[in-house]
Short mmCIF file of C-alpha atoms and ligand atoms in Angstrom, two decimals:
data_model
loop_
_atom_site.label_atom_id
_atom_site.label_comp_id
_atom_site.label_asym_id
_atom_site.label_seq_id
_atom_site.Cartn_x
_atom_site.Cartn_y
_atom_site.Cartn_z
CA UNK A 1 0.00 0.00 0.00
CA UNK A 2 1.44 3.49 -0.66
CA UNK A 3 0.61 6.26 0.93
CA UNK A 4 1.57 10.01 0.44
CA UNK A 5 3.50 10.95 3.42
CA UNK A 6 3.99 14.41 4.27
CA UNK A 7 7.32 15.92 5.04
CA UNK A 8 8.56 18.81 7.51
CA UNK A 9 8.73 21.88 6.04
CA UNK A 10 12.43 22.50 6.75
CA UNK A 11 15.06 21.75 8.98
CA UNK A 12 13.52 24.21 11.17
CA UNK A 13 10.30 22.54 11.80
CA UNK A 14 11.74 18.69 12.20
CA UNK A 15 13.85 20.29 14.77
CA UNK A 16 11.45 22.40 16.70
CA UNK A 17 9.19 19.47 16.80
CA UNK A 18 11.53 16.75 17.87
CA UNK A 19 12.78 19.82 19.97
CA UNK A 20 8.94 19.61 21.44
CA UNK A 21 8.81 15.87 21.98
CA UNK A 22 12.36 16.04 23.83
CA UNK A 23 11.13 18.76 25.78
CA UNK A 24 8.33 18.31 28.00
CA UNK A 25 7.56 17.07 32.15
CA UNK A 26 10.46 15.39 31.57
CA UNK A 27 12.59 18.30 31.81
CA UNK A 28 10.41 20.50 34.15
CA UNK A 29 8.80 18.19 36.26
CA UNK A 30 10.96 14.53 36.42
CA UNK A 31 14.50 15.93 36.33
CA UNK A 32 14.03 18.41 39.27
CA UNK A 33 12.74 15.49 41.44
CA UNK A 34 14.89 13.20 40.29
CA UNK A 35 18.20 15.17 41.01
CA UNK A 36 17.02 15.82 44.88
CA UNK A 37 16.06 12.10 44.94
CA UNK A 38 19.01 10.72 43.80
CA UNK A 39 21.74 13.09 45.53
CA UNK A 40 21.98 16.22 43.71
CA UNK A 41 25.33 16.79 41.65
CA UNK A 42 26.19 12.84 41.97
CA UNK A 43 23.05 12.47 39.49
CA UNK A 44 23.62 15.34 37.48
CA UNK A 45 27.34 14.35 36.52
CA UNK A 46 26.17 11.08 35.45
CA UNK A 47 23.02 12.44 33.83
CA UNK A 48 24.75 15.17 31.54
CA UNK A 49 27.39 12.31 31.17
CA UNK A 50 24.83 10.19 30.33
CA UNK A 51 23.30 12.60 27.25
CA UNK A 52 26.75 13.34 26.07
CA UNK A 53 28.27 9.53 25.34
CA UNK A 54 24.90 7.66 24.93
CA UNK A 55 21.90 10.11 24.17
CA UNK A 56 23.35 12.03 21.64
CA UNK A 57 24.59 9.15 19.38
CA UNK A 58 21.81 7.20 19.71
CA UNK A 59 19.15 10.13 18.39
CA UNK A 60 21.56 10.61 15.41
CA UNK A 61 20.90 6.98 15.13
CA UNK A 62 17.37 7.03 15.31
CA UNK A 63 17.00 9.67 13.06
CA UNK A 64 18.94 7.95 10.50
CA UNK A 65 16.86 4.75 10.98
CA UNK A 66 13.82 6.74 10.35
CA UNK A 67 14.66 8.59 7.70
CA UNK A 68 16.04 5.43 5.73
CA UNK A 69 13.14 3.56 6.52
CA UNK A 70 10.55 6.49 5.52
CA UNK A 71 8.09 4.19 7.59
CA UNK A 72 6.51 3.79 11.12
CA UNK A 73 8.97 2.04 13.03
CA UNK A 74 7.44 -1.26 13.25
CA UNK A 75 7.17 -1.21 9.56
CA UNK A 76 10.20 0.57 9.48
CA UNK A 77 12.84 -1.74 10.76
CA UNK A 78 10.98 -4.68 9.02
CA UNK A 79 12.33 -2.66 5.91
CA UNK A 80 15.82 -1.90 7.15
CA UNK A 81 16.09 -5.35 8.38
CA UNK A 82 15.29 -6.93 5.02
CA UNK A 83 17.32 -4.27 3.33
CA UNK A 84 20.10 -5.61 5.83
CA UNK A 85 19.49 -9.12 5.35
CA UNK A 86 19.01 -9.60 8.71
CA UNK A 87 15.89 -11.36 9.98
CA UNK A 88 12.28 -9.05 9.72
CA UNK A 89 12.01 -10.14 13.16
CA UNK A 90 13.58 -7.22 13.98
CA UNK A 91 10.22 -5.51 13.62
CA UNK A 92 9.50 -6.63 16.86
CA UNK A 93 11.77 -3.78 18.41
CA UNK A 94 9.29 -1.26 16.74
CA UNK A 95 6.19 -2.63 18.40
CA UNK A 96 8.08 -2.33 21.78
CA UNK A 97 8.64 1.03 21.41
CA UNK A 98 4.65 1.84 20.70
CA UNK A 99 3.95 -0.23 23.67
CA UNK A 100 6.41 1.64 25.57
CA UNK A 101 4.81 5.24 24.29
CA UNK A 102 1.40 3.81 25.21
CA UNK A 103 2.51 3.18 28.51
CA UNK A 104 4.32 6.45 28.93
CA UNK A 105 1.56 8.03 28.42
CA UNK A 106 -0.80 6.64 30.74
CA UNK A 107 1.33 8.50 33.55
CA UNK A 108 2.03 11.59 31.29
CA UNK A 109 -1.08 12.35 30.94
CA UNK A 110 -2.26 12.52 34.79
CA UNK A 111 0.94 14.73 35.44
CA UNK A 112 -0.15 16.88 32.36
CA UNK A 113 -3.33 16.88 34.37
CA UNK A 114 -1.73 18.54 37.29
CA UNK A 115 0.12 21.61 35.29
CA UNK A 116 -3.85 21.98 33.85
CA UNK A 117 -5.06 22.29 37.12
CA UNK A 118 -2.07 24.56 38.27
CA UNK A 119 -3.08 26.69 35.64
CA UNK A 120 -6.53 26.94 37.05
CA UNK A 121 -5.19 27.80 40.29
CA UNK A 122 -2.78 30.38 39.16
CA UNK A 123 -5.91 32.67 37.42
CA UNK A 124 -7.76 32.34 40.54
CA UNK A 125 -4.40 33.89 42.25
CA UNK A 126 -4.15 31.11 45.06
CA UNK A 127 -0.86 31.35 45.28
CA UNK A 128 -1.18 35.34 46.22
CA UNK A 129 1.53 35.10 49.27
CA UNK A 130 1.42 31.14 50.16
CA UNK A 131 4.09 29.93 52.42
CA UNK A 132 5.75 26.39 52.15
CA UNK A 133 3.08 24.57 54.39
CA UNK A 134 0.22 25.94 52.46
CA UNK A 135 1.76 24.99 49.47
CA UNK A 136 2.41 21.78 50.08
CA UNK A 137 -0.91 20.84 51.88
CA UNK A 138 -2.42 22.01 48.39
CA UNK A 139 -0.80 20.06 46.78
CA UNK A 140 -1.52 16.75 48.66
CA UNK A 141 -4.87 18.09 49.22
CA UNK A 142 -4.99 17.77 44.85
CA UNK A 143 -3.68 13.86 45.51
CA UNK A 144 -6.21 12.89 47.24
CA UNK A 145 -9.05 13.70 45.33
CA UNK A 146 -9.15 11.34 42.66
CA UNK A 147 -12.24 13.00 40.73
CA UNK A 148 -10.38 16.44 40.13
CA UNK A 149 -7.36 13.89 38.99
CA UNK A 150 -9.63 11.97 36.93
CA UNK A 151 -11.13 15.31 35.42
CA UNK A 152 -7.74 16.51 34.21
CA UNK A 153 -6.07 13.37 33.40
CA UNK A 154 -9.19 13.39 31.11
CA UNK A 155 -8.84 16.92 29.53
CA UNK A 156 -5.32 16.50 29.12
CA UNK A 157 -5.80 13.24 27.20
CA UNK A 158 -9.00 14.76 24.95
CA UNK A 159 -6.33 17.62 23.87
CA UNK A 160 -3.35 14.97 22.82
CA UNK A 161 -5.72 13.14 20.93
CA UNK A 162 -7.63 15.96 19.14
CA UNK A 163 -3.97 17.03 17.68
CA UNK A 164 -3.16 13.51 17.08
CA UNK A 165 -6.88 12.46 14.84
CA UNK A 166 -5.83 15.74 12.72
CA UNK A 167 -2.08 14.48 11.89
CA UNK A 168 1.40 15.73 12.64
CA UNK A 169 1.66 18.82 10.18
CA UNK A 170 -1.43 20.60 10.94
CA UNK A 171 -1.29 23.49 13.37
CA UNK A 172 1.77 21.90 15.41
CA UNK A 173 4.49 23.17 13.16
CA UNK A 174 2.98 26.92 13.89
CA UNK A 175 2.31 26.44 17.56
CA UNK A 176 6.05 25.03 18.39
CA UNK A 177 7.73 28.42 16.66
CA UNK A 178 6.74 30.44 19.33
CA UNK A 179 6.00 28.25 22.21
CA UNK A 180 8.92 26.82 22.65
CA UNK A 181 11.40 29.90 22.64
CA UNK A 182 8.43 31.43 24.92
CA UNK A 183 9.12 28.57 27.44
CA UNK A 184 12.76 29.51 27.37
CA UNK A 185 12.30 32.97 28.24
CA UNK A 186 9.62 32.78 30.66
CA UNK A 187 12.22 30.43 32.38
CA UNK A 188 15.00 32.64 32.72
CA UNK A 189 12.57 35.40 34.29
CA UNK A 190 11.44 32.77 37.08
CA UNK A 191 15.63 32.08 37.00
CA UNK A 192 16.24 35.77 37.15
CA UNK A 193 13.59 36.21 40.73
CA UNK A 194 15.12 32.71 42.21
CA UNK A 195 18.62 34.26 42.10
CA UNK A 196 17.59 37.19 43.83
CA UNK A 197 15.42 36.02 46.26
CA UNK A 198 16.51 32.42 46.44
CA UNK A 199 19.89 30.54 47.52
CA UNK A 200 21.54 30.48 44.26
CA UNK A 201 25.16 29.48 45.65
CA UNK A 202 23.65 26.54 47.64
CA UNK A 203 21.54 25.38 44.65
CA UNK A 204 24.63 25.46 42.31
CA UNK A 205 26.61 23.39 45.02
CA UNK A 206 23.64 20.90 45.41
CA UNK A 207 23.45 20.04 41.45
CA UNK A 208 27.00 20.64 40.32
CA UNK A 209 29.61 20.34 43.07
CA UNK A 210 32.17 17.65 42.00
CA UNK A 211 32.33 14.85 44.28
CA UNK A 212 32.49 11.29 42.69
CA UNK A 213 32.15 9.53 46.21
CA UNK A 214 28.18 10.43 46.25
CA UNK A 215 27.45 8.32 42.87
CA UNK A 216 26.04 5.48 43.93
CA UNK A 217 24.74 2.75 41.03
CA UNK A 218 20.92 3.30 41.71
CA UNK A 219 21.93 7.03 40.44
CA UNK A 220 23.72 6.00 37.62
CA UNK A 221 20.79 3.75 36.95
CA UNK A 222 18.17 6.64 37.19
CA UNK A 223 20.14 9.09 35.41
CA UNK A 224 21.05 6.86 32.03
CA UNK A 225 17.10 6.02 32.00
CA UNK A 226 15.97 9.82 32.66
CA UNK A 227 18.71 10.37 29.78
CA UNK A 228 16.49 8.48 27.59
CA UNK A 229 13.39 9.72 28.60
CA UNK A 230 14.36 13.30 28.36
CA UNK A 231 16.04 13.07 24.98
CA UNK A 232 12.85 10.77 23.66
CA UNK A 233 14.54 8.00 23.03
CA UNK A 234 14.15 4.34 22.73
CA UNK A 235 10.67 3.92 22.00
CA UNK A 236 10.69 5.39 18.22
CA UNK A 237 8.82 8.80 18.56
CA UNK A 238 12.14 10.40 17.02
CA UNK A 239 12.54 7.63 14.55
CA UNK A 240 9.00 8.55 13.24
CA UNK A 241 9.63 11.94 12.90
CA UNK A 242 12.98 11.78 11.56
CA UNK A 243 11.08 9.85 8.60
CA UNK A 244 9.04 12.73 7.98
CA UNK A 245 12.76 14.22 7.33
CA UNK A 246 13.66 15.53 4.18
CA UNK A 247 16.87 14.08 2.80
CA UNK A 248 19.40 17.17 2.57
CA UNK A 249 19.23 17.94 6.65
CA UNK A 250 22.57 17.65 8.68
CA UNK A 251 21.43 14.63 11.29
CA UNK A 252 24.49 15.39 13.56
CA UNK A 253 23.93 19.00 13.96
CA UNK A 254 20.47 19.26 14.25
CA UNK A 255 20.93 16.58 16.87
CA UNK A 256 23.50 18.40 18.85
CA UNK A 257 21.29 21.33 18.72
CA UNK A 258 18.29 19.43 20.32
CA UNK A 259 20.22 17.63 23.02
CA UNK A 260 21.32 20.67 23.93
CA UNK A 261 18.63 22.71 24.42
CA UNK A 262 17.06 19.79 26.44
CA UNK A 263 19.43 19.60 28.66
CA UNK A 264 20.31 22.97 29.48
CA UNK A 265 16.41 23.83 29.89
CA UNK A 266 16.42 20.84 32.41
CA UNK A 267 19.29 21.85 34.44
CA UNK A 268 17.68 25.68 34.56
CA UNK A 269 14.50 24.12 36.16
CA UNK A 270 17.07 22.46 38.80
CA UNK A 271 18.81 25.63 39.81
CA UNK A 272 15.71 27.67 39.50
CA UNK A 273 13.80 25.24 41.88
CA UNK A 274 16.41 24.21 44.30
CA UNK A 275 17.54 28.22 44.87
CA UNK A 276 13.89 28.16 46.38
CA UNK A 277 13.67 24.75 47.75
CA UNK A 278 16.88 25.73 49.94
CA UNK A 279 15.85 29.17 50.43
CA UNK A 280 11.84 27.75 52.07
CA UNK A 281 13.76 25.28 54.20
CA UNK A 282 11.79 22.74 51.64
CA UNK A 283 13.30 18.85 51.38
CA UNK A 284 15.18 18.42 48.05
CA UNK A 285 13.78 14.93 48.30
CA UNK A 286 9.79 15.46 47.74
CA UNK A 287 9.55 13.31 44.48
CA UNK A 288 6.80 13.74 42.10
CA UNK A 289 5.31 16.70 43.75
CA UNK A 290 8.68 18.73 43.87
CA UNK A 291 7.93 21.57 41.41
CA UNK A 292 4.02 22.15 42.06
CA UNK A 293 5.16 22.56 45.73
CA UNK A 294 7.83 24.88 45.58
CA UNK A 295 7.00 27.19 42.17
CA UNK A 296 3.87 28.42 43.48
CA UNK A 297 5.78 30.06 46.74
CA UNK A 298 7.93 31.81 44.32
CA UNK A 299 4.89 33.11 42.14
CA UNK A 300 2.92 33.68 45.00
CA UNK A 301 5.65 36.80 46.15
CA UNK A 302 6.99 38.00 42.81
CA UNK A 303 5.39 40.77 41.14
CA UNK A 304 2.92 40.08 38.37
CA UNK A 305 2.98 36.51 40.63
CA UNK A 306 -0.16 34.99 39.14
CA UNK A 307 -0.16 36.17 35.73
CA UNK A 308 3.67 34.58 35.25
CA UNK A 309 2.56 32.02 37.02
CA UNK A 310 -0.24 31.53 34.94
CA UNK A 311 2.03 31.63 31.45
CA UNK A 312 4.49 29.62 33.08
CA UNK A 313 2.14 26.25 33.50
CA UNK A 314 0.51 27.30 29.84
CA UNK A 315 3.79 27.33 28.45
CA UNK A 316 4.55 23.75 30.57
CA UNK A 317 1.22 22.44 29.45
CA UNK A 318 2.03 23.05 25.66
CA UNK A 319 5.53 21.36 26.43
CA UNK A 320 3.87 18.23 28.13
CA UNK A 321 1.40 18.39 24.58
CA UNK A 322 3.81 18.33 22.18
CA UNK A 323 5.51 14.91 23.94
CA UNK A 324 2.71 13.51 24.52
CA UNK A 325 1.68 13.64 21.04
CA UNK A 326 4.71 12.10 20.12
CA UNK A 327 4.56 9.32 22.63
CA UNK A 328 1.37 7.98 20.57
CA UNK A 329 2.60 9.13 16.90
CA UNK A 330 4.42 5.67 16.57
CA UNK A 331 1.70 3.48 16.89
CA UNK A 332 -1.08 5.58 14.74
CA UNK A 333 1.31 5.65 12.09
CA UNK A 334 1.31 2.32 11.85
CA UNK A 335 -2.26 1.71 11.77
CA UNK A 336 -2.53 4.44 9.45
CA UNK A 337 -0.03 2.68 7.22
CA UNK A 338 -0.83 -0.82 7.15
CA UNK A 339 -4.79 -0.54 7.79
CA UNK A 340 -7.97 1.46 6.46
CA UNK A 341 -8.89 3.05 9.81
CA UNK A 342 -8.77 6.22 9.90
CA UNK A 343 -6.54 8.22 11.79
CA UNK A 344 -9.42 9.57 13.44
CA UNK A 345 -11.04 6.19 15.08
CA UNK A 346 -7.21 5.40 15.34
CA UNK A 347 -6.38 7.73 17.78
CA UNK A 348 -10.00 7.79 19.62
CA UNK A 349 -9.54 3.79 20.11
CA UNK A 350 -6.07 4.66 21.54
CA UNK A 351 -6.86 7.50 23.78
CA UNK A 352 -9.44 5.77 25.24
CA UNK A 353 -7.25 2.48 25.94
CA UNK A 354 -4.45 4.65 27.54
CA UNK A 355 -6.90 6.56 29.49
CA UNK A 356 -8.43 3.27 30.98
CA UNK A 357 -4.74 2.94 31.83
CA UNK A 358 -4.26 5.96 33.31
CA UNK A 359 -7.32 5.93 36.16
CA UNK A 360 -4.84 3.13 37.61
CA UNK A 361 -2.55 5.93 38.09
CA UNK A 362 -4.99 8.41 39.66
CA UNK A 363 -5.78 6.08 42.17
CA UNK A 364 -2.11 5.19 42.64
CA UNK A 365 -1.55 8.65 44.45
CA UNK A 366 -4.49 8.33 46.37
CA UNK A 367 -6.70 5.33 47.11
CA UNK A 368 -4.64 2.56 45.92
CA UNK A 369 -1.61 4.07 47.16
CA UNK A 370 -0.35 0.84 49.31
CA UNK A 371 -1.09 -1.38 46.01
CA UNK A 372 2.08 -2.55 45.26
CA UNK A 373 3.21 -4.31 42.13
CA UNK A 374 6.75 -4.86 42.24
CA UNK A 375 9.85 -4.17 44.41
CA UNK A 376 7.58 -2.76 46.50
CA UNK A 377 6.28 0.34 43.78
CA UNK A 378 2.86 1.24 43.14
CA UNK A 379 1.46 1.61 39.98
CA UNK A 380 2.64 4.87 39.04
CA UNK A 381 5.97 4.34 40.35
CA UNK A 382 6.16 0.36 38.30
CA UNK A 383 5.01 2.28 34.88
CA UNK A 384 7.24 5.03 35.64
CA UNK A 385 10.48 2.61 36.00
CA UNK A 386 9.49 -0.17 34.02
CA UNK A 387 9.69 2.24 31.05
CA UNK A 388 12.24 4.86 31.46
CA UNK A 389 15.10 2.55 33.32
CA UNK A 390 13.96 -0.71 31.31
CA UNK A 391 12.15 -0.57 28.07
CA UNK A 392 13.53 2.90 26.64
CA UNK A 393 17.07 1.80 27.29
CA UNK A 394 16.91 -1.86 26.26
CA UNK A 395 14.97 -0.24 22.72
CA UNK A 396 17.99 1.99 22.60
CA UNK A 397 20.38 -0.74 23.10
CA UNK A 398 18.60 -2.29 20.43
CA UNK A 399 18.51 0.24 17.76
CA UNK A 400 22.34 0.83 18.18
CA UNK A 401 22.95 -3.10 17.86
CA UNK A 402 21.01 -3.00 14.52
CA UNK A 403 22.56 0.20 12.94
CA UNK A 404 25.71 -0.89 14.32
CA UNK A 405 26.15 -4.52 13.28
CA UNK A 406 23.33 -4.91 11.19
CA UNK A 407 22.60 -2.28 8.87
CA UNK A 408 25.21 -1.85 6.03
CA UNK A 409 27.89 1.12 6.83
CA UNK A 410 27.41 2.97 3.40
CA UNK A 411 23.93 3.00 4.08
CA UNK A 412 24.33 4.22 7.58
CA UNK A 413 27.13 6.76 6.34
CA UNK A 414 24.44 7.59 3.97
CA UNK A 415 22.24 9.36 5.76
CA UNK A 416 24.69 10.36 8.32
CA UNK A 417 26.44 11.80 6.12
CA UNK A 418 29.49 12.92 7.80
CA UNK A 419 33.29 13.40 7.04
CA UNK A 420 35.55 10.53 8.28
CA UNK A 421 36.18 11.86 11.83
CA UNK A 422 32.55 12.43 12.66
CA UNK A 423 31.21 8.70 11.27
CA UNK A 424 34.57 7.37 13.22
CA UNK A 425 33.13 9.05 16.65
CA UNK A 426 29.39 8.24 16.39
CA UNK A 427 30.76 4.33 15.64
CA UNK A 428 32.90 4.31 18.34
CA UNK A 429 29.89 5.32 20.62
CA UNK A 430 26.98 3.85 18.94
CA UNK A 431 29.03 0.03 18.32
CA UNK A 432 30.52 0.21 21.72
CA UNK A 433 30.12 2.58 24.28
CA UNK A 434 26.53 2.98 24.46
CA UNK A 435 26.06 -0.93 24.31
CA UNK A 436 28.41 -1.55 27.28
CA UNK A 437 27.56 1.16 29.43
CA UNK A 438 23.56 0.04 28.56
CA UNK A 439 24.23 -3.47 29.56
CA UNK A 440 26.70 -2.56 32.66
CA UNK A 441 23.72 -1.27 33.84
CA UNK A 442 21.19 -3.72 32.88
CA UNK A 443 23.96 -6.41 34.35
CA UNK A 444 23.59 -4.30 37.87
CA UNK A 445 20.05 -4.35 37.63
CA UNK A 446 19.13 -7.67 37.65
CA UNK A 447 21.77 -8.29 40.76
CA UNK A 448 24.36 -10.25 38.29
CA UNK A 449 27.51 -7.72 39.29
CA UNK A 450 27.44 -6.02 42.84
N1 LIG B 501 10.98 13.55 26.37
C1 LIG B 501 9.70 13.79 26.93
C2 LIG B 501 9.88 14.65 28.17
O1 LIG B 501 10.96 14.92 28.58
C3 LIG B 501 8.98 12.52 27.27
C4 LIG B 501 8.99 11.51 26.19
C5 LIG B 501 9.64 10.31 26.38
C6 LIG B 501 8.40 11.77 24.96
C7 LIG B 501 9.71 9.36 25.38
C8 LIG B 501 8.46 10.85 23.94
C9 LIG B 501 9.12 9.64 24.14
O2 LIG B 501 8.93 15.07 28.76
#
């Protein structure tokens, strides 16, 4: 069956939108959490570490698989793989990666339900002067009501899956040319008030003071998943829109570009937050509610408080959109492409599916809280880890294995498309590094090295 398939517009587009799948909770809600969680600096060494030797090689990888394969990525690598010779079986690693997105997204979307709220709270101006305890009890007070969690985790989902029934080019392209440098500066005026009113100094020595004898292995664990999470990877959302990719566009630079502005965004959050956190006297260690405790005692004494405020979760909500949309994008483009449903009934089906899903995680924070699945995690925190520290690494693992070793090098070199230095370094790190260091840690996970 052939289908027309659109294409980006330019370089600028692909990169804005794979720019707004990287960039999302992931950056403003997970990584703030997940640095106090796991020790501060100790995780952000490994973490930036982590994006530098293994995330940026591997989304220059699954660009190029998607852009050679001009497919969905279950499709896709059935292609490549019988291009390569090697067995179609391979095809297999695609429909993990949809499964992953779907499950990704059943927790993504109740989070993107809290911003939506926070944004309702922020017109009504309750954070006008709100001290830490306030805060906080707000926030668990929003836990444990599962019908207000329900509600949003519902709206939230409605508003991926409207963009998703009317396809990838329409309106998105627009939305993400503003948006997204809008999220930028809006951060570096909440930056600007936490340096002057927050501890600065003792937020910069909490995320980046150099002391190797605080990384412990469950931190190097976290921070390689959150890695992939952050960048997107693993699962195929930037294989699929690298094969909307138009042939002539530098795969190495425009990756470098995206990584980067990822990361740095991420690690603004972090000094942004923690100034405050340290500043209030707050724990560093909340977990999941981290940010919507601590930002609204910052907007709730700045000037203007609850109109930034009010941009501020917008501009988080749009972010937490744009992923999410690209967390189901795998799997409707390949019913699109193999079946006659519509993308419409497609993504209605879907939505519905991972919103069943995701009522399991509204209850999670609240009434099935002591439900525990595994290793003693509830249901959020299983779907949470199962994905980011399992399934998006092992699919990244994957994908390097099969560019690596499977695919031919002039057709890799192809659509890399670099000079002999550049295609030496991205080997060296996609063939070996990146494997190892996935399966040292896979080896530590499953107790076989101590
Ligand atoms: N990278 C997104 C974020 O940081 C989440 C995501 C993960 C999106 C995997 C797509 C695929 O929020």
């Amino acid at each position: 069956m052939t289908h027309h398939r659109s294409t980006w517009r330019n370089r600028w587009t692909f990169m804005l939108a794979t720019a707004g799948s990287a960039i999302g909770l992931g950056n403003i809600w997970k990584l703030p959490y997940m640095i106090g969680v796991n020790g501060g600096s100790a995780f952000v060494l490994v973490f930036i570490a982590c994006i530098l030797v293994v995330g940026i090689p591997l989304m220059m990888t699954e660009i190029l698989l998607g852009r050679r394969a001009q497919k969905n990525p279950f499709n896709g690598i059935e292609a490549l793989a019988i291009e390569a010779k090697a067995s179609p079986h391979w095809k297999l690693l695609g429909g993990m990666g949809m499964l992953t997105g779907l499950l990704i997204l059943s927790f993504y979307s109740v989070i993107g339900g809290w911003v939506l709220y926070f944004i309702t709270e922020a017109t009504k101006g309750s954070f006008v002067g709100i001290e830490a305890t306030q805060s906080t009890a707000n926030f668990n007070n929003l836990l444990a009501s599962p019908l207000t969690l329900l509600f949003w985790h519902t709206v939230f989902m409605c508003l991926t899956m409207g963009v998703v029934a009317r396809g990838v080019n329409s309106g998105l392209e627009k939305a993400n040319n503003i948006l997204i440098p809008a999220l930028f500066v809006i951060l570096l005026i909440l930056l600007g008030y936490s340096m002057s009113v927050g501890d600065m100094q003792a937020a910069y020595h909490f995320m980046f003071s150099l002391d190797f004898s605080k990384i412990t292995p469950v931190a190097v664990l976290s921070a390689l998943g959150h890695a992939f999470f952050s960048l997107s990877l693993g699962m195929g959302s930037v294989m699929v829109y690298g094969s909307y990719l138009q042939r002539h566009v530098s795969i190495a630079r425009t990756t470098i570009y995206i990584a980067l502005a990822d990361t740095m965004l991420g690690l603004l959050v972090g000094l942004a937050i923690y100034a405050l956190v340290f500043a209030n006297n707050l724990a560093p260690n909340a977990g999941p509610g981290l940010i919507f405790q601590t930002l609204p005692i910052a907007f709730g004494h700045m000037p203007w408080g609850s109109l930034i405020a009010t941009l501020f979760f917008m501009l988080v909500a749009f972010a937490a959109w744009t992923s999410a949309i690209s967390l189901v994008e795998p799997t409707i483009a390949w019913i699109v492409e193999n079946t006659t449903i519509s993308r419409k009934v497609s993504a209605t089906t879907l939505g519905f599916a991972v919103w069943l899903l995701g009522i399991a995680v509204v209850l999670s924070f609240n009434d099935w809280q002591h439900v525990k699945i595994i290793f003693g995690l509830n249901i959020f925190e299983t779907l949470d880890k199962l994905t980011s520290t399992i399934l998006l690494p092992l699919g990244g693992l994957l994908m390097a294995i099969f560019a690596g070793y499977f695919m031919k090098r002039d057709h890799v070199q192809d659509e890399l498309n670099l000079d002999n230095r550049g295609f030496k370094l991205w080997r060296i790190t996609n063939n070996y590094i990146s494997p190892i260091a996935i399966i040292a840690v896979f080896l530590y996970l499953f107790g076989l090295v101590k």
